[in-house]
Amino acid sequence: MNSQKSWILCCFFNFLIACVFGLLMRFMYLFPLDFLNYSFLLHAHSHVAMLGWVYLIVYVLIVHFFIPKEKRQKPIYNRLFWLTEFSVIGMMIAFPIQGYALFSIVFSTMHIVLSYIFCRLVWKDSLRDKSPSQRLLLVSILFMILSTCGVWCLGPAVSTLGKQSAFYQIAIQFFLHFQFNGWFIFAILALFLKQFQEKIDEVKFKKFYFLMVFSTLLTVCFPVRWFIENDILSYINVCGVIIQLCAFIYFYKMLQPQINHFKSTLDKTTKMVYSLALCSLFLKVGIQMLTIFPNLAEVSHQIRNFVIGFIHLTTLGIITGFLFGILLQNKILSSNFVLLKIGVKVFILGYILTEVLLFLQGLFFFFGEGSIPGYFQNILIFSILLVVGLVLMMSSIIKRYSYCHSK
């Protein structure tokens, strides 16, 4: 249990650093800092958020829920966690200083190699019980391995065609698509379904599962379409988006009989966090439906505010929302602590306000209205809420762990 406590604290530390990097980037729009390179900071922010927070907290929860007790106590899991954290700290230091260069590439590659070891361990040690959550977990691992094919293409892409080439850009988008929509979303849903005690309707689950896998494979055509002019890619994406909508209709139907009982077992804070995660998830599906319209599909990646808003919707709303919910529901984070409750609420407020402002500014650009007055000042203030929320949550976790330790 002690190792799990230090793991969780470590994940929150990474999350806080990623948020501070994000805050610095918003600060630099108002007050440029000559000693910091904005694009280097952006690489640091995205890598630490994705690989230091999301990847590692998913690691912790998969080990906690899917690996039998006698196997998860093997020293390999603890060693692997800290080696992975070492690679994250390497990226945390290297990216702001040099951007994509020797050291940051070494640490990023190290992270991928360690993730393969983790995949192998989970595949070997997790229960082979054919339960819905288990099947989602295994497919999430396959998606993670698939996503890294994009990374291995980056070297050849740079050496043959250069960084500006379509091949290089597609390799990055391939990696990001299958990391977020494949590995992370499937792993989160696997962990979420694990929280349902009663048996899930097998027929509805199978429909959800196959439609979801199929739509994830098809919708990779959407980012590829940005770099290759081909209408067939648009049609494939439209099919993928419609299939995804059908998948989530089955997801809702599958959980509907248990929702009231599930809600009755949760406290107020956990309910609020799960509601946020589910709303963000259905909002994401809705936004993807809009890409069916060609002119909207076109501007979706040209207006930067929409891109950032959508990435944050996925990482902060869906993924972090579900993760917080699972941590609170299982008392891994204790909502009895007032500090934690306040921290969660401040964080959620910061998330909602920054999202509203990002999408609103995107709409202003879309309709040719220019900038919202005071946009950069306001988004900086709202981003401070995210950092304050995390600091309060971390203080509560440290307080709780030291309290338990003293007892």
Coordinates of C-alpha atoms in Angstrom, one line a residue:
M1 CA 0.0 0.0 0.0
N2 CA 2.9 2.4 0.8
S3 CA 4.2 2.1 -2.7
Q4 CA 0.8 2.9 -4.1
K5 CA 0.6 6.1 -1.9
S6 CA 4.0 7.3 -3.2
W7 CA 3.0 6.4 -6.8
I8 CA -0.2 8.5 -6.6
L9 CA 1.6 11.5 -5.0
C10 CA 4.2 11.2 -7.8
C11 CA 1.5 11.2 -10.5
F12 CA -0.1 14.3 -9.0
F13 CA 3.3 16.0 -8.9
N14 CA 3.7 15.3 -12.6
F15 CA 0.2 16.7 -13.3
L16 CA 1.0 19.9 -11.3
I17 CA 4.3 20.4 -13.2
A18 CA 2.4 19.9 -16.6
C19 CA -0.2 22.5 -15.4
V20 CA 2.5 25.0 -14.4
F21 CA 4.1 24.6 -17.8
G22 CA 0.7 25.3 -19.4
L23 CA 0.2 28.4 -17.1
L24 CA 3.7 29.7 -18.1
M25 CA 2.7 29.4 -21.8
R26 CA -0.4 31.5 -21.2
F27 CA 1.7 34.0 -19.1
M28 CA 4.1 34.3 -22.0
Y29 CA 1.3 35.6 -24.3
L30 CA 1.1 38.6 -22.0
F31 CA 4.6 38.9 -20.7
P32 CA 7.2 37.3 -23.0
L33 CA 10.1 35.6 -21.2
D34 CA 13.3 35.8 -23.3
F35 CA 14.9 32.9 -21.4
L36 CA 12.1 30.5 -22.3
N37 CA 11.2 29.0 -25.7
Y38 CA 7.4 28.7 -26.2
S39 CA 7.5 25.7 -28.5
F40 CA 10.0 23.9 -26.2
L41 CA 7.6 24.6 -23.3
L42 CA 4.7 23.3 -25.3
H43 CA 6.5 20.0 -25.9
A44 CA 7.3 19.7 -22.2
H45 CA 3.7 20.5 -21.2
S46 CA 2.2 17.9 -23.6
H47 CA 4.7 15.1 -22.8
V48 CA 4.5 15.5 -19.0
A49 CA 0.7 15.7 -19.1
M50 CA 0.3 12.7 -21.3
L51 CA 3.1 10.4 -20.1
G52 CA 3.7 11.7 -16.6
W53 CA 0.1 12.2 -15.5
V54 CA -2.3 10.2 -17.6
Y55 CA 0.0 7.2 -18.5
L56 CA 1.3 6.8 -14.9
I57 CA -2.0 7.2 -13.1
V58 CA -3.6 4.7 -15.5
Y59 CA -0.6 2.4 -14.7
V60 CA -1.3 2.7 -11.0
L61 CA -5.1 1.9 -11.4
I62 CA -4.5 -1.0 -13.8
V63 CA -2.1 -2.6 -11.3
H64 CA -4.6 -1.9 -8.5
F65 CA -7.7 -3.3 -10.2
F66 CA -6.6 -5.8 -12.7
I67 CA -3.5 -7.5 -11.3
P68 CA -4.1 -10.1 -8.6
K69 CA -2.6 -9.1 -5.2
E70 CA 0.2 -11.8 -5.1
K71 CA 1.4 -10.7 -8.6
R72 CA 1.2 -6.9 -8.1
Q73 CA 3.5 -7.2 -5.1
K74 CA 6.3 -8.4 -7.3
P75 CA 9.2 -5.9 -7.2
I76 CA 9.1 -5.5 -11.0
Y77 CA 6.0 -3.2 -10.8
N78 CA 7.6 -0.8 -8.3
R79 CA 10.9 -0.8 -10.2
L80 CA 9.1 -0.2 -13.6
F81 CA 7.0 2.6 -12.1
W82 CA 10.1 4.5 -10.8
L83 CA 12.1 3.9 -14.0
T84 CA 9.1 5.3 -16.0
E85 CA 9.0 8.3 -13.6
F86 CA 12.8 8.8 -14.2
S87 CA 12.1 9.0 -18.0
V88 CA 9.3 11.6 -17.3
I89 CA 11.6 13.7 -15.1
G90 CA 14.2 13.5 -17.9
M91 CA 11.6 14.9 -20.3
M92 CA 10.5 17.5 -17.8
I93 CA 14.1 18.9 -17.7
A94 CA 15.2 18.3 -21.3
F95 CA 12.2 19.6 -23.3
P96 CA 12.1 23.1 -21.9
I97 CA 15.8 23.5 -22.4
Q98 CA 16.3 21.9 -25.9
G99 CA 13.0 20.9 -27.4
Y100 CA 13.1 17.9 -29.6
A101 CA 16.8 17.0 -29.4
L102 CA 19.2 14.3 -28.2
F103 CA 18.2 14.0 -24.5
S104 CA 14.5 14.5 -24.9
I105 CA 14.4 11.9 -27.6
V106 CA 16.4 9.5 -25.4
F107 CA 14.0 9.9 -22.5
S108 CA 10.9 9.7 -24.8
T109 CA 12.2 6.5 -26.3
M110 CA 13.0 5.1 -22.9
H111 CA 9.4 5.7 -21.9
I112 CA 8.1 3.8 -24.9
V113 CA 10.4 0.8 -24.2
L114 CA 9.2 0.7 -20.6
S115 CA 5.6 0.9 -21.7
Y116 CA 6.2 -2.2 -23.8
I117 CA 7.4 -4.0 -20.7
F118 CA 4.3 -2.8 -18.9
C119 CA 2.1 -4.2 -21.7
R120 CA 3.8 -7.5 -21.5
L121 CA 3.4 -7.7 -17.7
V122 CA -0.3 -6.8 -17.8
W123 CA -0.9 -9.3 -20.6
K124 CA 0.7 -12.0 -18.6
D125 CA -0.4 -11.2 -15.0
S126 CA -4.0 -9.9 -15.4
L127 CA -6.9 -12.2 -14.9
R128 CA -8.2 -14.0 -18.0
D129 CA -11.8 -13.8 -16.9
K130 CA -13.3 -12.6 -20.3
S131 CA -15.2 -9.9 -18.4
P132 CA -16.2 -6.7 -20.3
S133 CA -13.6 -4.6 -18.4
Q134 CA -10.9 -7.2 -19.0
R135 CA -11.6 -7.2 -22.8
L136 CA -11.5 -3.4 -22.9
L137 CA -8.2 -3.4 -21.0
L138 CA -6.5 -5.9 -23.4
V139 CA -7.7 -4.0 -26.5
S140 CA -6.4 -0.7 -24.9
I141 CA -3.0 -2.3 -24.6
L142 CA -3.0 -3.4 -28.3
F143 CA -3.9 0.2 -29.2
M144 CA -1.0 1.5 -27.2
I145 CA 1.4 -0.7 -29.0
L146 CA -0.2 0.2 -32.4
S147 CA 0.2 3.9 -31.5
T148 CA 4.0 3.7 -31.1
C149 CA 4.3 2.6 -34.8
G150 CA 3.8 6.4 -35.4
V151 CA 6.8 7.3 -33.3
W152 CA 9.1 4.7 -35.0
C153 CA 8.2 6.3 -38.3
L154 CA 9.4 9.8 -37.2
G155 CA 13.1 9.0 -37.7
P156 CA 12.8 7.8 -41.3
A157 CA 10.3 10.6 -42.0
V158 CA 12.8 13.3 -40.9
S159 CA 15.8 11.7 -42.7
T160 CA 14.0 11.1 -46.0
L161 CA 11.4 13.9 -46.4
G162 CA 12.0 16.3 -43.5
K163 CA 9.8 17.7 -40.7
Q164 CA 7.5 19.6 -42.9
S165 CA 6.5 16.5 -44.9
A166 CA 3.0 15.0 -44.8
F167 CA 4.6 11.7 -43.8
Y168 CA 6.1 13.2 -40.6
Q169 CA 2.9 15.0 -39.7
I170 CA 0.8 11.9 -40.3
A171 CA 3.1 9.8 -38.1
I172 CA 2.6 12.2 -35.2
Q173 CA -1.2 12.3 -35.7
F174 CA -1.3 8.5 -35.9
F175 CA 0.5 8.2 -32.6
L176 CA -1.7 10.8 -30.9
H177 CA -5.0 9.4 -32.3
F178 CA -4.3 5.8 -31.0
Q179 CA -2.8 7.1 -27.7
F180 CA -5.9 9.2 -26.8
N181 CA -8.8 7.5 -28.6
G182 CA -7.3 4.0 -28.4
W183 CA -5.1 3.4 -25.4
F184 CA -6.3 6.1 -22.9
I185 CA -10.1 6.1 -23.6
F186 CA -10.3 2.2 -23.7
A187 CA -8.2 1.9 -20.5
I188 CA -10.4 4.5 -18.7
L189 CA -13.6 2.8 -19.8
A190 CA -12.1 -0.6 -18.6
L191 CA -11.4 0.9 -15.2
F192 CA -14.9 2.6 -15.1
L193 CA -16.7 -0.7 -16.0
K194 CA -14.7 -2.4 -13.2
Q195 CA -16.6 -0.2 -10.7
F196 CA -19.9 -1.8 -11.6
Q197 CA -20.5 -4.7 -9.3
E198 CA -23.4 -6.4 -11.1
K199 CA -23.1 -8.3 -14.3
I200 CA -23.2 -6.1 -17.5
D201 CA -25.5 -7.2 -20.4
E202 CA -23.2 -9.3 -22.6
V203 CA -25.1 -8.6 -25.9
K204 CA -25.1 -4.8 -25.5
F205 CA -21.5 -4.9 -24.4
K206 CA -20.4 -6.8 -27.4
K207 CA -22.1 -4.4 -29.8
F208 CA -20.5 -1.4 -27.9
Y209 CA -17.1 -3.1 -27.9
F210 CA -17.0 -4.0 -31.6
L211 CA -18.5 -0.7 -32.8
M212 CA -16.0 1.3 -30.6
V213 CA -13.0 -0.6 -31.8
F214 CA -14.1 -0.2 -35.4
S215 CA -14.8 3.5 -35.1
T216 CA -11.4 4.1 -33.5
L217 CA -9.7 2.5 -36.4
L218 CA -11.7 4.4 -39.0
T219 CA -11.5 7.9 -37.4
V220 CA -7.7 8.0 -37.8
C221 CA -8.6 9.1 -41.3
F222 CA -9.7 12.5 -39.9
P223 CA -6.3 13.9 -39.0
V224 CA -4.7 12.1 -42.0
R225 CA -7.1 14.1 -44.2
W226 CA -5.4 17.3 -43.1
F227 CA -2.3 16.3 -45.0
I228 CA -3.7 14.3 -47.9
E229 CA -6.3 15.7 -50.1
N230 CA -8.7 12.8 -50.6
D231 CA -12.5 12.6 -50.3
I232 CA -12.4 8.9 -49.5
L233 CA -10.7 9.7 -46.2
S234 CA -13.5 12.1 -45.4
Y235 CA -16.2 9.4 -46.1
I236 CA -14.3 6.8 -44.0
N237 CA -14.2 9.4 -41.1
V238 CA -17.9 10.1 -41.4
C239 CA -18.6 6.3 -41.2
G240 CA -16.3 6.1 -38.1
V241 CA -18.0 9.1 -36.4
I242 CA -21.5 7.6 -37.0
I243 CA -20.4 4.2 -35.7
Q244 CA -18.9 5.9 -32.6
L245 CA -22.3 7.5 -31.9
C246 CA -24.0 4.1 -32.2
A247 CA -21.3 2.6 -29.9
F248 CA -22.1 5.2 -27.1
I249 CA -25.9 4.6 -27.5
Y250 CA -25.1 0.9 -26.6
F251 CA -22.8 2.1 -23.9
Y252 CA -25.7 4.1 -22.4
K253 CA -28.2 1.2 -22.8
M254 CA -25.7 -1.3 -21.3
L255 CA -25.3 0.8 -18.1
Q256 CA -28.8 2.2 -17.9
P257 CA -30.2 -0.7 -15.6
Q258 CA -27.4 -0.1 -13.1
I259 CA -27.1 3.7 -13.1
N260 CA -29.5 4.4 -10.2
H261 CA -27.9 1.8 -8.0
F262 CA -24.4 3.0 -9.0
K263 CA -25.3 6.6 -8.2
S264 CA -26.7 5.7 -4.8
T265 CA -23.3 4.3 -3.7
L266 CA -21.4 7.6 -4.5
D267 CA -20.9 10.7 -2.4
K268 CA -21.6 14.2 -3.8
T269 CA -18.1 15.0 -4.9
T270 CA -17.6 11.7 -6.7
K271 CA -21.0 12.2 -8.4
M272 CA -20.0 15.6 -9.6
V273 CA -16.7 14.4 -11.0
Y274 CA -18.3 11.4 -12.8
S275 CA -21.0 13.7 -14.2
L276 CA -18.3 16.1 -15.6
A277 CA -16.5 13.1 -17.2
L278 CA -19.6 11.7 -18.8
C279 CA -20.8 15.1 -20.1
S280 CA -17.3 15.7 -21.5
L281 CA -17.4 12.3 -23.2
F282 CA -20.8 12.9 -24.9
L283 CA -19.7 16.4 -25.8
K284 CA -16.6 14.9 -27.5
V285 CA -18.8 12.5 -29.5
G286 CA -21.1 15.5 -30.4
I287 CA -18.1 17.6 -31.6
Q288 CA -16.8 14.7 -33.7
M289 CA -20.3 14.4 -35.3
L290 CA -19.9 18.0 -36.5
T291 CA -16.8 17.0 -38.6
I292 CA -19.3 15.3 -40.9
F293 CA -19.8 18.8 -42.4
P294 CA -16.8 19.5 -44.7
N295 CA -16.5 23.2 -43.9
L296 CA -16.5 22.5 -40.1
A297 CA -14.0 19.6 -40.6
E298 CA -11.8 22.1 -42.5
V299 CA -11.7 24.8 -39.8
S300 CA -11.5 22.3 -36.9
H301 CA -7.7 22.1 -37.1
Q302 CA -7.1 25.6 -38.6
I303 CA -8.5 27.4 -35.6
R304 CA -6.0 26.7 -32.8
N305 CA -8.5 27.4 -30.0
F306 CA -10.7 24.5 -31.2
V307 CA -7.7 22.2 -31.3
I308 CA -6.5 23.1 -27.7
G309 CA -10.1 23.1 -26.5
F310 CA -10.7 19.6 -27.9
I311 CA -7.4 18.2 -26.5
H312 CA -8.3 19.6 -23.0
L313 CA -11.8 18.2 -23.3
T314 CA -10.3 14.8 -23.8
T315 CA -7.5 15.0 -21.3
L316 CA -8.9 17.1 -18.5
G317 CA -12.6 16.4 -18.9
I318 CA -12.9 12.8 -19.9
I319 CA -9.7 11.1 -18.9
T320 CA -8.9 13.1 -15.7
G321 CA -12.6 13.3 -14.8
F322 CA -13.0 9.5 -14.9
L323 CA -9.6 9.0 -13.1
F324 CA -10.6 11.4 -10.3
G325 CA -14.0 9.6 -10.0
I326 CA -12.4 6.2 -9.7
L327 CA -9.8 7.5 -7.1
L328 CA -12.6 9.1 -5.0
Q329 CA -15.1 6.2 -5.3
N330 CA -12.5 3.7 -4.0
K331 CA -11.3 6.1 -1.2
I332 CA -7.8 6.1 -2.8
L333 CA -8.5 9.9 -2.5
S334 CA -10.6 10.7 0.5
S335 CA -13.4 13.2 -0.1
N336 CA -13.9 13.4 3.7
F337 CA -11.0 15.9 3.6
V338 CA -12.4 19.4 3.1
L339 CA -9.2 20.5 1.4
L340 CA -9.6 17.8 -1.2
K341 CA -13.2 18.7 -1.9
I342 CA -12.4 22.4 -2.4
G343 CA -9.4 21.4 -4.6
V344 CA -11.6 19.2 -6.8
K345 CA -14.2 22.0 -7.2
V346 CA -11.6 24.7 -7.9
F347 CA -10.0 22.4 -10.5
I348 CA -13.3 21.7 -12.2
L349 CA -14.2 25.4 -12.2
G350 CA -10.9 26.2 -13.9
Y351 CA -11.5 23.5 -16.5
I352 CA -15.0 24.6 -17.3
L353 CA -14.1 28.3 -17.6
T354 CA -11.0 27.7 -19.7
E355 CA -13.0 25.4 -22.1
V356 CA -15.8 27.9 -22.5
L357 CA -13.4 30.7 -23.2
L358 CA -11.3 28.6 -25.7
F359 CA -14.4 27.4 -27.7
L360 CA -15.9 30.9 -27.5
Q361 CA -12.7 32.5 -28.9
G362 CA -12.6 29.8 -31.6
L363 CA -16.2 30.7 -32.6
F364 CA -15.3 34.4 -32.7
F365 CA -12.5 33.6 -35.1
F366 CA -14.8 31.3 -37.1
F367 CA -17.3 34.1 -37.6
G368 CA -14.5 36.7 -38.3
E369 CA -15.1 38.6 -35.1
G370 CA -11.5 38.7 -34.0
S371 CA -10.3 38.5 -30.4
I372 CA -12.5 38.6 -27.3
P373 CA -11.5 41.6 -25.3
G374 CA -9.2 40.6 -22.4
Y375 CA -9.0 37.0 -23.7
F376 CA -5.4 36.4 -22.7
Q377 CA -5.8 38.0 -19.3
N378 CA -8.9 35.9 -18.5
I379 CA -7.6 32.6 -19.7
L380 CA -4.5 33.2 -17.6
I381 CA -6.6 33.8 -14.5
F382 CA -8.8 30.8 -15.2
S383 CA -5.7 28.6 -15.7
I384 CA -4.5 29.7 -12.3
L385 CA -7.6 27.9 -10.9
L386 CA -6.4 24.6 -12.3
V387 CA -3.0 24.9 -10.6
V388 CA -4.6 26.1 -7.3
G389 CA -7.0 23.1 -7.4
L390 CA -4.2 20.7 -7.9
V391 CA -2.0 22.3 -5.1
L392 CA -5.0 21.9 -2.7
M393 CA -5.6 18.3 -3.8
M394 CA -1.9 17.5 -3.3
S395 CA -1.8 19.2 0.1
S396 CA -4.8 17.1 1.1
I397 CA -3.1 13.9 -0.1
I398 CA 0.2 14.6 1.7
K399 CA -1.8 15.6 4.9
R400 CA -3.8 12.4 4.8
Y401 CA -0.8 10.1 4.1
S402 CA 1.2 11.7 6.9
Y403 CA -1.8 11.4 9.2
C404 CA -2.2 7.7 8.4
H405 CA 1.5 7.2 8.8
S406 CA 1.6 8.9 12.3
K407 CA -1.3 6.6 13.4

